[in-house]
Amino acid sequence: MTLNKISKIQPELFEFTGANLLKAKKEIDKYPKSRKASAVLALLYLVQNQNNNWIPLAAIKYVAGQLNMPYIKVYEVATFYSMFNLSPVGKYYVQVCTTTPCMIRGAKKITDICKKNISQNQNELSENKLCSWTEVECLGACVNAPMMQINQDFFEDLDEKKTEEIIQSLLKDKFPEPGSAKNRKNNAPEKGKTSLLEVKNA
Ligand code: FES
């Protein structure tokens, strides 16, 4: 996203709702008074939940004020962790894993489908504003590569056809069934269990 676009979408002010202020105080109280900064991740997470899954600059300044931290220190934390979004994301936020195991198994085709159907660039909203997508590092489901995370759910063992179906469904404001596109249970072999047959939920 260009600097011009980013500055247009930034709200001038941010503050916690009453309920979130209470939650923030609880987090801060977990630490000694001289170590308030330890609550920075928890407060940024609260901001993101309150603000449609992204953190504006005004909120980074607000959190710095709550924790008596220099603004730049909070900014460093917010920009370091990829789970914090610093620009608006869609109602359906698609994170495509492009680390080596997923890449070898076809992640590039998945990002191409995102480019074609959602937006040409990462971190931009689709035309109907429902979706956005980004590339991320390993999400810990390499054995089900290639995969992507949409909001809180994993979609695994993807191919082009399945990915296209999922994205089209999101664009129609329908959340598809998460899990393996090959109907594997977790990371069991594709043709069913081969060991621990006597153990029910293994
Ligand atoms: S490499 Fe994609 S989930 Fe690990």
mmCIF file of C-alpha atoms and ligand atoms in Angstrom:
data_model
loop_
_atom_site.group_PDB
_atom_site.id
_atom_site.type_symbol
_atom_site.label_atom_id
_atom_site.label_comp_id
_atom_site.label_asym_id
_atom_site.label_seq_id
_atom_site.Cartn_x
_atom_site.Cartn_y
_atom_site.Cartn_z
ATOM 1 C CA MET A 1 0.000 0.000 0.000
ATOM 2 C CA THR A 2 1.366 3.465 -0.877
ATOM 3 C CA LEU A 3 2.170 6.027 1.850
ATOM 4 C CA ASN A 4 -0.564 8.259 0.469
ATOM 5 C CA LYS A 5 -3.176 5.507 0.791
ATOM 6 C CA ILE A 6 -1.956 4.589 4.291
ATOM 7 C CA SER A 7 -2.212 8.174 5.566
ATOM 8 C CA LYS A 8 -5.782 8.471 4.226
ATOM 9 C CA ILE A 9 -7.042 5.496 6.214
ATOM 10 C CA GLN A 10 -5.392 6.371 9.528
ATOM 11 C CA PRO A 11 -7.831 7.593 12.211
ATOM 12 C CA GLU A 12 -6.576 10.604 14.199
ATOM 13 C CA LEU A 13 -7.536 9.192 17.575
ATOM 14 C CA PHE A 14 -7.861 5.829 19.250
ATOM 15 C CA GLU A 15 -8.952 4.798 22.711
ATOM 16 C CA PHE A 16 -10.097 1.570 24.323
ATOM 17 C CA THR A 17 -13.768 0.901 24.941
ATOM 18 C CA GLY A 18 -14.688 0.690 28.640
ATOM 19 C CA ALA A 19 -14.591 -3.113 28.535
ATOM 20 C CA ASN A 20 -11.191 -3.212 26.840
ATOM 21 C CA LEU A 21 -9.806 -0.607 29.216
ATOM 22 C CA LEU A 22 -10.659 -2.946 32.073
ATOM 23 C CA LYS A 23 -8.998 -5.872 30.271
ATOM 24 C CA ALA A 24 -5.922 -3.720 29.616
ATOM 25 C CA LYS A 25 -5.705 -2.765 33.298
ATOM 26 C CA LYS A 26 -5.884 -6.445 34.254
ATOM 27 C CA GLU A 27 -2.994 -7.231 31.905
ATOM 28 C CA ILE A 28 -0.917 -4.328 33.222
ATOM 29 C CA ASP A 29 -1.565 -5.383 36.825
ATOM 30 C CA LYS A 30 0.086 -8.763 36.127
ATOM 31 C CA TYR A 31 3.483 -7.039 36.159
ATOM 32 C CA PRO A 32 5.416 -4.920 38.685
ATOM 33 C CA LYS A 33 4.782 -1.162 38.301
ATOM 34 C CA SER A 34 8.284 -0.642 36.914
ATOM 35 C CA ARG A 35 7.695 -3.361 34.266
ATOM 36 C CA LYS A 36 4.425 -2.155 32.722
ATOM 37 C CA ALA A 37 5.999 -2.499 29.272
ATOM 38 C CA SER A 38 5.686 -6.273 29.606
ATOM 39 C CA ALA A 39 1.975 -5.894 28.783
ATOM 40 C CA VAL A 40 2.675 -4.410 25.349
ATOM 41 C CA LEU A 41 1.790 -7.523 23.322
ATOM 42 C CA ALA A 42 -1.446 -8.066 25.230
ATOM 43 C CA LEU A 43 -2.511 -4.441 24.720
ATOM 44 C CA LEU A 44 -1.704 -4.473 21.011
ATOM 45 C CA TYR A 45 -3.733 -7.665 20.688
ATOM 46 C CA LEU A 46 -6.675 -5.945 22.394
ATOM 47 C CA VAL A 47 -6.347 -2.991 20.009
ATOM 48 C CA GLN A 48 -6.420 -5.285 16.989
ATOM 49 C CA ASN A 49 -9.524 -7.112 18.273
ATOM 50 C CA GLN A 50 -11.309 -3.828 18.896
ATOM 51 C CA ASN A 51 -10.341 -2.248 15.582
ATOM 52 C CA ASN A 52 -11.477 -4.711 12.898
ATOM 53 C CA ASN A 53 -8.263 -6.730 13.019
ATOM 54 C CA TRP A 54 -5.740 -3.933 12.388
ATOM 55 C CA ILE A 55 -3.676 -1.491 14.447
ATOM 56 C CA PRO A 56 -3.628 2.188 13.436
ATOM 57 C CA LEU A 57 -0.714 4.489 14.315
ATOM 58 C CA ALA A 58 -2.955 6.433 16.732
ATOM 59 C CA ALA A 59 -3.453 3.201 18.698
ATOM 60 C CA ILE A 60 0.293 2.581 18.879
ATOM 61 C CA LYS A 61 0.673 6.053 20.418
ATOM 62 C CA TYR A 62 -2.234 5.332 22.774
ATOM 63 C CA VAL A 63 -0.668 2.055 23.963
ATOM 64 C CA ALA A 64 2.670 3.847 24.461
ATOM 65 C CA GLY A 65 0.853 6.336 26.707
ATOM 66 C CA GLN A 66 -0.862 3.573 28.702
ATOM 67 C CA LEU A 67 2.450 1.826 29.344
ATOM 68 C CA ASN A 68 4.716 4.882 29.715
ATOM 69 C CA MET A 69 6.798 3.635 26.820
ATOM 70 C CA PRO A 70 8.417 5.643 24.010
ATOM 71 C CA TYR A 71 6.161 5.475 20.935
ATOM 72 C CA ILE A 72 9.006 4.046 18.825
ATOM 73 C CA LYS A 73 9.389 1.057 21.171
ATOM 74 C CA VAL A 74 5.726 0.088 20.741
ATOM 75 C CA TYR A 75 6.050 0.691 17.003
ATOM 76 C CA GLU A 76 9.040 -1.678 16.905
ATOM 77 C CA VAL A 77 6.975 -4.432 18.556
ATOM 78 C CA ALA A 78 3.940 -3.862 16.316
ATOM 79 C CA THR A 79 6.049 -3.989 13.146
ATOM 80 C CA PHE A 80 8.109 -7.025 14.252
ATOM 81 C CA TYR A 81 5.290 -9.538 14.699
ATOM 82 C CA SER A 82 3.444 -10.528 11.549
ATOM 83 C CA MET A 83 0.256 -11.305 13.508
ATOM 84 C CA PHE A 84 -0.229 -7.558 13.922
ATOM 85 C CA ASN A 85 -1.790 -5.893 10.895
ATOM 86 C CA LEU A 86 -0.864 -2.269 10.329
ATOM 87 C CA SER A 87 -3.378 -1.581 7.574
ATOM 88 C CA PRO A 88 -7.028 -2.612 7.153
ATOM 89 C CA VAL A 89 -7.696 -6.265 6.353
ATOM 90 C CA GLY A 90 -10.852 -7.806 4.951
ATOM 91 C CA LYS A 91 -13.593 -9.500 6.929
ATOM 92 C CA TYR A 92 -11.904 -12.610 5.505
ATOM 93 C CA TYR A 93 -8.149 -12.349 5.964
ATOM 94 C CA VAL A 94 -6.264 -14.932 3.911
ATOM 95 C CA GLN A 95 -2.700 -15.742 4.992
ATOM 96 C CA VAL A 96 -0.866 -17.948 2.506
ATOM 97 C CA CYS A 97 2.160 -19.839 3.789
ATOM 98 C CA THR A 98 5.051 -19.447 1.344
ATOM 99 C CA THR A 99 7.855 -21.072 3.319
ATOM 100 C CA THR A 100 9.843 -23.854 1.593
ATOM 101 C CA PRO A 101 7.651 -26.978 2.188
ATOM 102 C CA CYS A 102 4.502 -25.124 1.067
ATOM 103 C CA MET A 103 6.383 -23.487 -1.819
ATOM 104 C CA ILE A 104 7.625 -26.872 -3.068
ATOM 105 C CA ARG A 105 4.038 -28.170 -2.912
ATOM 106 C CA GLY A 106 2.512 -25.317 -4.947
ATOM 107 C CA ALA A 107 2.075 -22.203 -2.766
ATOM 108 C CA LYS A 108 2.950 -19.982 -5.737
ATOM 109 C CA LYS A 109 -0.228 -21.157 -7.501
ATOM 110 C CA ILE A 110 -2.210 -20.194 -4.403
ATOM 111 C CA THR A 111 -0.761 -16.680 -4.288
ATOM 112 C CA ASP A 112 -1.481 -16.322 -8.021
ATOM 113 C CA ILE A 113 -5.146 -17.186 -7.353
ATOM 114 C CA CYS A 114 -5.239 -14.583 -4.559
ATOM 115 C CA LYS A 115 -3.741 -11.988 -6.909
ATOM 116 C CA LYS A 116 -6.277 -12.771 -9.611
ATOM 117 C CA ASN A 117 -9.366 -12.904 -7.391
ATOM 118 C CA ILE A 118 -8.699 -10.712 -4.344
ATOM 119 C CA SER A 119 -6.160 -8.014 -5.178
ATOM 120 C CA GLN A 120 -3.046 -7.711 -7.287
ATOM 121 C CA ASN A 121 -0.981 -6.671 -4.248
ATOM 122 C CA GLN A 122 -0.834 -8.124 -0.750
ATOM 123 C CA ASN A 123 -2.540 -6.219 2.080
ATOM 124 C CA GLU A 124 -5.096 -4.548 -0.157
ATOM 125 C CA LEU A 125 -8.837 -5.081 0.022
ATOM 126 C CA SER A 126 -10.787 -6.857 -2.706
ATOM 127 C CA GLU A 127 -13.123 -4.677 -4.752
ATOM 128 C CA ASN A 128 -16.107 -5.642 -2.599
ATOM 129 C CA LYS A 129 -13.951 -5.001 0.511
ATOM 130 C CA LEU A 130 -14.641 -8.450 1.965
ATOM 131 C CA CYS A 131 -11.217 -10.046 1.520
ATOM 132 C CA SER A 132 -7.539 -9.325 1.724
ATOM 133 C CA TRP A 133 -4.529 -11.605 1.532
ATOM 134 C CA THR A 134 -0.890 -11.733 2.493
ATOM 135 C CA GLU A 135 2.082 -14.098 2.411
ATOM 136 C CA VAL A 136 3.314 -15.437 5.743
ATOM 137 C CA GLU A 137 6.101 -17.637 7.055
ATOM 138 C CA CYS A 138 5.540 -21.246 8.170
ATOM 139 C CA LEU A 139 2.235 -21.690 10.030
ATOM 140 C CA GLY A 140 3.280 -25.056 11.453
ATOM 141 C CA ALA A 141 1.160 -27.277 9.197
ATOM 142 C CA CYS A 142 3.925 -28.231 6.745
ATOM 143 C CA VAL A 143 2.832 -31.861 6.666
ATOM 144 C CA ASN A 144 -0.431 -30.658 5.088
ATOM 145 C CA ALA A 145 1.275 -28.335 2.585
ATOM 146 C CA PRO A 146 0.307 -26.240 0.770
ATOM 147 C CA MET A 147 -1.960 -24.448 3.169
ATOM 148 C CA MET A 148 -3.427 -21.092 4.143
ATOM 149 C CA GLN A 149 -5.048 -19.626 7.231
ATOM 150 C CA ILE A 150 -8.304 -17.689 6.911
ATOM 151 C CA ASN A 151 -9.168 -15.737 10.046
ATOM 152 C CA GLN A 152 -8.643 -18.370 12.785
ATOM 153 C CA ASP A 153 -8.955 -21.519 10.623
ATOM 154 C CA PHE A 154 -6.525 -23.631 8.580
ATOM 155 C CA PHE A 155 -7.235 -24.828 5.014
ATOM 156 C CA GLU A 156 -4.808 -27.600 4.069
ATOM 157 C CA ASP A 157 -3.721 -29.977 1.265
ATOM 158 C CA LEU A 158 -4.801 -27.332 -1.229
ATOM 159 C CA ASP A 159 -4.725 -27.479 -5.015
ATOM 160 C CA GLU A 160 -5.682 -24.815 -7.552
ATOM 161 C CA LYS A 161 -9.292 -25.955 -7.922
ATOM 162 C CA LYS A 162 -9.973 -26.086 -4.189
ATOM 163 C CA THR A 163 -8.259 -22.741 -3.566
ATOM 164 C CA GLU A 164 -10.297 -21.077 -6.296
ATOM 165 C CA GLU A 165 -13.518 -22.502 -4.772
ATOM 166 C CA ILE A 166 -12.579 -21.256 -1.297
ATOM 167 C CA ILE A 167 -11.732 -17.737 -2.475
ATOM 168 C CA GLN A 168 -14.901 -17.493 -4.593
ATOM 169 C CA SER A 169 -16.945 -18.538 -1.591
ATOM 170 C CA LEU A 170 -15.328 -15.853 0.592
ATOM 171 C CA LEU A 171 -16.007 -13.214 -2.037
ATOM 172 C CA LYS A 172 -19.676 -14.195 -1.812
ATOM 173 C CA ASP A 173 -19.508 -13.685 1.972
ATOM 174 C CA LYS A 174 -19.697 -17.398 2.756
ATOM 175 C CA PHE A 175 -17.130 -19.012 5.020
ATOM 176 C CA PRO A 176 -16.156 -22.446 3.637
ATOM 177 C CA GLU A 177 -15.537 -25.592 5.668
ATOM 178 C CA PRO A 178 -11.968 -25.522 7.020
ATOM 179 C CA GLY A 179 -9.604 -28.511 7.164
ATOM 180 C CA SER A 180 -7.958 -30.782 4.644
ATOM 181 C CA ALA A 181 -9.058 -30.544 1.009
ATOM 182 C CA LYS A 182 -8.269 -34.257 0.787
ATOM 183 C CA ASN A 183 -10.434 -35.064 3.799
ATOM 184 C CA ARG A 184 -7.449 -36.209 5.774
ATOM 185 C CA LYS A 185 -8.017 -36.291 9.519
ATOM 186 C CA ASN A 186 -5.317 -33.978 10.899
ATOM 187 C CA ASN A 187 -2.163 -35.328 9.232
ATOM 188 C CA ALA A 188 -3.189 -38.967 8.870
ATOM 189 C CA PRO A 189 -2.139 -40.780 5.664
ATOM 190 C CA GLU A 190 -4.393 -39.993 2.681
ATOM 191 C CA LYS A 191 -5.706 -43.551 2.497
ATOM 192 C CA GLY A 192 -6.438 -43.808 6.215
ATOM 193 C CA LYS A 193 -4.531 -44.998 9.264
ATOM 194 C CA THR A 194 -1.754 -47.558 8.883
ATOM 195 C CA SER A 195 -0.792 -47.912 12.528
ATOM 196 C CA LEU A 196 -2.344 -47.581 15.993
ATOM 197 C CA LEU A 197 -5.446 -49.112 14.426
ATOM 198 C CA GLU A 198 -6.757 -50.249 17.775
ATOM 199 C CA VAL A 199 -6.613 -46.723 19.285
ATOM 200 C CA LYS A 200 -9.889 -44.939 18.621
ATOM 201 C CA ASN A 201 -8.931 -41.275 18.175
ATOM 202 C CA ALA A 202 -5.224 -41.651 17.361
HETATM 203 S S1 FES B 1 5.944 -24.456 5.436
HETATM 204 FE FE1 FES B 1 3.864 -24.004 5.182
HETATM 205 S S2 FES B 1 3.027 -24.606 7.055
HETATM 206 FE FE2 FES B 1 5.125 -24.955 7.335
#
